[in-house]
Short mmCIF file of C-alpha atoms in Angstrom, two decimals:
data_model
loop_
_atom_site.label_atom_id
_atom_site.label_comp_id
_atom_site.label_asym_id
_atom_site.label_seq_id
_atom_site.Cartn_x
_atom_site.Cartn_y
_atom_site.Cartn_z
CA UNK A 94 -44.24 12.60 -33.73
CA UNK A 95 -40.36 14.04 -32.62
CA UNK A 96 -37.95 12.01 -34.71
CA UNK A 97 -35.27 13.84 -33.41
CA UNK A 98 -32.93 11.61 -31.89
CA UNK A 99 -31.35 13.05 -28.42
CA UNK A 100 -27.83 12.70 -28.08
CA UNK A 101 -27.02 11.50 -24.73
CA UNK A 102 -24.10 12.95 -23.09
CA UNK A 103 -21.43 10.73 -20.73
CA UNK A 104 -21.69 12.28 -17.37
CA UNK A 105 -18.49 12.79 -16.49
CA UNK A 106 -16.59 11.17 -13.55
CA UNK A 107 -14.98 14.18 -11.68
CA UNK A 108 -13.29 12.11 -8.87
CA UNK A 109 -11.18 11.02 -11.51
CA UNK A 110 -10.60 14.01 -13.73
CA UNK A 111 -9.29 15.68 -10.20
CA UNK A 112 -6.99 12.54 -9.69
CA UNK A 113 -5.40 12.64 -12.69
CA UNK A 114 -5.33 16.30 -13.04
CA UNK A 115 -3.39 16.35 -10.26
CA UNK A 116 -0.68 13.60 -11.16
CA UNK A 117 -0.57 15.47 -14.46
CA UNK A 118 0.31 18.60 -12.72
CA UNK A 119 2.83 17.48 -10.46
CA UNK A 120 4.50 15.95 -13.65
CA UNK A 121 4.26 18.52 -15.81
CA UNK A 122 5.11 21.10 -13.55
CA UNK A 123 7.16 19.20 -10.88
CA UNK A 124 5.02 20.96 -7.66
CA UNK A 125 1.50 20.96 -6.59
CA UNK A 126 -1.09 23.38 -7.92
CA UNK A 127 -0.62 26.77 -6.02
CA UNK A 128 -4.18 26.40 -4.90
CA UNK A 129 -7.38 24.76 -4.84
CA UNK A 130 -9.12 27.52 -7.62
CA UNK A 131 -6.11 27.33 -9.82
CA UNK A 132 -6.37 23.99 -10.18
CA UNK A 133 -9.81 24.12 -10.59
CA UNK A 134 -10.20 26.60 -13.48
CA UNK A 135 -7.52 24.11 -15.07
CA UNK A 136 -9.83 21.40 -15.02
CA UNK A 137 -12.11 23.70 -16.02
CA UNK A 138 -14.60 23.35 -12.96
CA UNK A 139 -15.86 25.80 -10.14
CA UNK A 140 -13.86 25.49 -6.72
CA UNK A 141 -17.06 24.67 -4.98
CA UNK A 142 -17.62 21.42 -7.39
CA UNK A 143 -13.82 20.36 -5.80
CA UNK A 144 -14.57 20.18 -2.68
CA UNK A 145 -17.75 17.94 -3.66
CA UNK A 146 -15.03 15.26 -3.89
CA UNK A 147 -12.21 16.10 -2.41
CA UNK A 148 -11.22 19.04 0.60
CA UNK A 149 -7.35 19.64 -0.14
CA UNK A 150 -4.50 18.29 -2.23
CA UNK A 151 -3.46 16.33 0.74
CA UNK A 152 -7.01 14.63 0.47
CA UNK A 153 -5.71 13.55 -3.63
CA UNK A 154 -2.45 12.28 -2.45
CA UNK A 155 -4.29 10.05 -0.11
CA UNK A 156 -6.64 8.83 -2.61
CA UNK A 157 -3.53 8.35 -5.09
CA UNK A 158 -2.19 5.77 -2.07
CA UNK A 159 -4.88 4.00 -1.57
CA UNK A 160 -6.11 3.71 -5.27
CA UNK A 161 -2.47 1.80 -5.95
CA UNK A 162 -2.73 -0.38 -2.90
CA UNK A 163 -6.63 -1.25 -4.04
CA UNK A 164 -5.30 -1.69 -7.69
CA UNK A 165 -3.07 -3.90 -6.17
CA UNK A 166 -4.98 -6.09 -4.67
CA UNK A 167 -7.61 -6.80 -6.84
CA UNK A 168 -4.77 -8.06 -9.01
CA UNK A 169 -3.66 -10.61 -6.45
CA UNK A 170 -7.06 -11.56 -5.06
CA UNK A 171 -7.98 -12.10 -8.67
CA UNK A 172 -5.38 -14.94 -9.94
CA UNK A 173 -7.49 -18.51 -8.30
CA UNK A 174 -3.97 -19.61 -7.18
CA UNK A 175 -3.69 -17.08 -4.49
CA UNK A 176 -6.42 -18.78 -2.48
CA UNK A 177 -3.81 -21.96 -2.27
CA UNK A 178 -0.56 -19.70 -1.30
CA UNK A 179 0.66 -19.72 2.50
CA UNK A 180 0.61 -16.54 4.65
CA UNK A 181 3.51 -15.86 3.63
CA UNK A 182 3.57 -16.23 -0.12
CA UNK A 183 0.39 -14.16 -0.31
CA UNK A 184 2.54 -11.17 1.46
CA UNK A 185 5.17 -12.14 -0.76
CA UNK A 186 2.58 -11.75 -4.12
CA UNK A 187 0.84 -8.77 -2.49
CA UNK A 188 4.62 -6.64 -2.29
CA UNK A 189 5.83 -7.76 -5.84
CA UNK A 190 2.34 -6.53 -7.40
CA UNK A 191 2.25 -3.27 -5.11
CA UNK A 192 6.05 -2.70 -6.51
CA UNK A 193 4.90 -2.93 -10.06
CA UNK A 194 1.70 -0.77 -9.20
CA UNK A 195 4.00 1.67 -8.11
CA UNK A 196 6.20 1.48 -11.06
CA UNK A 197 3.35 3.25 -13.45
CA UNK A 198 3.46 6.38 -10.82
CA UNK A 199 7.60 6.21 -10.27
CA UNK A 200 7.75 9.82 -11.88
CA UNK A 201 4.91 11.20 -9.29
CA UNK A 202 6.02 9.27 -6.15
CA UNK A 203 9.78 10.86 -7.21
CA UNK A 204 8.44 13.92 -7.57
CA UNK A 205 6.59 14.36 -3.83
CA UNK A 206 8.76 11.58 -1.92
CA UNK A 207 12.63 11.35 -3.81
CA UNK A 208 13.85 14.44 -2.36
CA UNK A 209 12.20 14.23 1.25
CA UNK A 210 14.19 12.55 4.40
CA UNK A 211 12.92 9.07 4.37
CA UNK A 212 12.96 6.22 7.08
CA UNK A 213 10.41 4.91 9.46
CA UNK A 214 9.69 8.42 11.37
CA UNK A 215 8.95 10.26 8.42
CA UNK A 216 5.69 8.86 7.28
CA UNK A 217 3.51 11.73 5.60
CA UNK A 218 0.29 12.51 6.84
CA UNK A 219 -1.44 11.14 3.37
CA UNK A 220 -0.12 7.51 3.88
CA UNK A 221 -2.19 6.82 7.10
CA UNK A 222 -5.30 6.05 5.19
CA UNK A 223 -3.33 3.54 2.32
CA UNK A 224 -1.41 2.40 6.07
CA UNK A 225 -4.85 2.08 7.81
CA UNK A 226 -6.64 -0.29 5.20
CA UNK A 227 -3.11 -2.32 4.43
CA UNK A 228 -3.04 -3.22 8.35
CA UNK A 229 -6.86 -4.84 7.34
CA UNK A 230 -5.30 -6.63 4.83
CA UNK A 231 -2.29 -7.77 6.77
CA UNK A 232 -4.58 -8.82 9.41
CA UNK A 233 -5.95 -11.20 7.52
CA UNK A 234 -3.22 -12.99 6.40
CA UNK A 235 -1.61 -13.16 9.76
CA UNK A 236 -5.34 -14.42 11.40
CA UNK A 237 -4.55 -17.51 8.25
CA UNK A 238 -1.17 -17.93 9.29
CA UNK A 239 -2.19 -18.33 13.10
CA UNK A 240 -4.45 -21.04 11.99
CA UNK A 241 -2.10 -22.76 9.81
CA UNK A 242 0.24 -22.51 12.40
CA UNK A 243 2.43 -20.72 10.16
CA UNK A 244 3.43 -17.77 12.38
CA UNK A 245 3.08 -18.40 16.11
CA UNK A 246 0.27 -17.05 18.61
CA UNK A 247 2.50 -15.47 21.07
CA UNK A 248 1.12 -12.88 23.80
CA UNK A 249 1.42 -9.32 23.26
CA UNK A 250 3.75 -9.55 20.48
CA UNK A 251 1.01 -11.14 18.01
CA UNK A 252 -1.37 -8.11 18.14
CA UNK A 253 1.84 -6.22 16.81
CA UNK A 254 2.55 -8.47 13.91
CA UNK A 255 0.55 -5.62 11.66
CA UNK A 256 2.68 -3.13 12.26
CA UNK A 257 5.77 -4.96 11.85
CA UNK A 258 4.47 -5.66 8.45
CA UNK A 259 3.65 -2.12 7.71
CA UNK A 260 7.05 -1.18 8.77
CA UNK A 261 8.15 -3.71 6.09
CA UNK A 262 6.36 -2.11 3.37
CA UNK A 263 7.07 1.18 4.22
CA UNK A 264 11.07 0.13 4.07
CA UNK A 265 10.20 -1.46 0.93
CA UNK A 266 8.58 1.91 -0.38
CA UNK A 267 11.90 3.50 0.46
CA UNK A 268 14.42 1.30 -0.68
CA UNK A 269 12.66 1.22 -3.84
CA UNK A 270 12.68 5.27 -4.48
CA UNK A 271 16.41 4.95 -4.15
CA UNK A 272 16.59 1.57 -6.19
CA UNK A 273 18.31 2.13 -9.22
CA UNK A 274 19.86 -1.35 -10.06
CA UNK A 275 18.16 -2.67 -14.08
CA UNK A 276 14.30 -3.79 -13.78
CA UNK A 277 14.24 -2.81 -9.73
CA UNK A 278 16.15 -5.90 -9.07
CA UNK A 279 17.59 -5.09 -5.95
CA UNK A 280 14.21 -3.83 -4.41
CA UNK A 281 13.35 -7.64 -5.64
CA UNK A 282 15.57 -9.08 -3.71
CA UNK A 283 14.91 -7.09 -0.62
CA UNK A 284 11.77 -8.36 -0.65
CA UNK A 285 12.23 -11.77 -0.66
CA UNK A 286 15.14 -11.60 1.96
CA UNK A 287 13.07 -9.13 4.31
CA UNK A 288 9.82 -11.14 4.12
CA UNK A 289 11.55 -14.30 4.71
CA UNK A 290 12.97 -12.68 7.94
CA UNK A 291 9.84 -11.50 9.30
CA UNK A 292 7.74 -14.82 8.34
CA UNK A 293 10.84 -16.77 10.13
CA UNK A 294 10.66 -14.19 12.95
CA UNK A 295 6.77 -14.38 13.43
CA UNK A 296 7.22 -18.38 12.65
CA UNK A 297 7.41 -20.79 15.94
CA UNK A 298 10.92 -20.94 16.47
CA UNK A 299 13.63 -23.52 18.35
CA UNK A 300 12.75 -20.93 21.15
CA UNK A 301 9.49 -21.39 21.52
CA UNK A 302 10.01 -25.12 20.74
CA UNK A 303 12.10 -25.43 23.84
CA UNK A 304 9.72 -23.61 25.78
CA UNK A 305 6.58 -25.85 25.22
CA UNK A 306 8.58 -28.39 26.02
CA UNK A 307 10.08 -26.99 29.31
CA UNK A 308 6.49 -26.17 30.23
CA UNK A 309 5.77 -29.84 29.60
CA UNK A 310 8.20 -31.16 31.95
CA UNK A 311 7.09 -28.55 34.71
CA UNK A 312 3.62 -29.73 34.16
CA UNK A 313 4.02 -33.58 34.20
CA UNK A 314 6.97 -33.35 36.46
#
């Protein structure tokens, strides 16, 4: 009878090794790899077992974005008090947590983003997939606040309310790469004052107040 015990070996989780090789590298050396089988032999893999997971740098950068949005949320959607919070204090949580998400890659996002023209126009091509699945997740919380009556039902301008959040949280993004007041608190309180705007904005208003009431009075005139 064998005695010999087999050592069993970890299989290794390459998605990751290629994410954080990557961050590493743009740290370290403050660009990205020069190519695919550079970066590869630094890993110490074959190009071909790359493109298993990934099919260009601009592929990692996307996963980087949407890994810190997921991260992100599974904080929020983990504490039992966010069930209770409003539409709006649940895009409140969800900004603050992304902010401090973002905080443990400052160096990276500096490193790809602080020295590119920013402002609305100039989203990169490797956002659209973080901006894609945040729009899911903002659709959500404005479908709760429509039946809370939080935020009003209006026509046409309703189905927008999801981009007018991304557009918040790509300001955010930005004001927050240029932030440097102690602990981020400025990018703090641009939060709160911009998400206060836009939940008063998307909120029934004294305009649409006077409106239901002028349709009233045309319709039991």
């Amino acid at each position: 009878m064998d005695t010999t015990s087999t050592k069993k070996t970890a299989k290794k989780d390459y998605r990751k090794l290629i994410l954080d090789g990557f961050v590493s590298h743009v740290l370290e050396e403050g660009t990205l790899p020069n190519s695919v089988f550079k970066f590869a032999k630094e890993l110490k893999m074959k190009e071909g077992d790359f493109y298993t997971y990934f099919t260009s740098f601009d592929a990692i950068k996307s996963a980087v974005w949407v890994q810190i949005f997921e991260d992100a949320v599974t904080q929020i959607e983990a504490q039992e008090v966010y069930k209770e919070y409003s539409a709006r204090e649940k895009f409140l949580g969800f900004l603050f947590t992304w902010i401090e998400e973002l905080k443990k890659n400052r160096s990276y996002l500096l490193s790809l983003y602080g020295q590119k023209p920013k402002g609305m126009t100039s989203l990169p091509k490797e956002v659209k997939e973080f901006k894609e699945k945040f729009k899911d997740f903002a659709s959500e919380i404005i479908l709760e606040g429509k039946e809370t009556q939080e935020i009003a039902n209006r026509p046409v301008i309703s189905d927008r309310y999801d981009e007018a959040l991304w557009l918040q949280v790509w300001f955010v993004f930005n004001y927050w790469l240029d932030d440097v007041s102690p602990r981020f608190e400025k990018t703090d309180a641009a939060i709160e004052k911009s998400v206060n705007l836009a939940f008063d904005l998307m909120g029934k208003s004294a305009l649409d107040s006077f409106i239901d009431f002028a349709k009233f009075l045309y319709q039991n005139k």
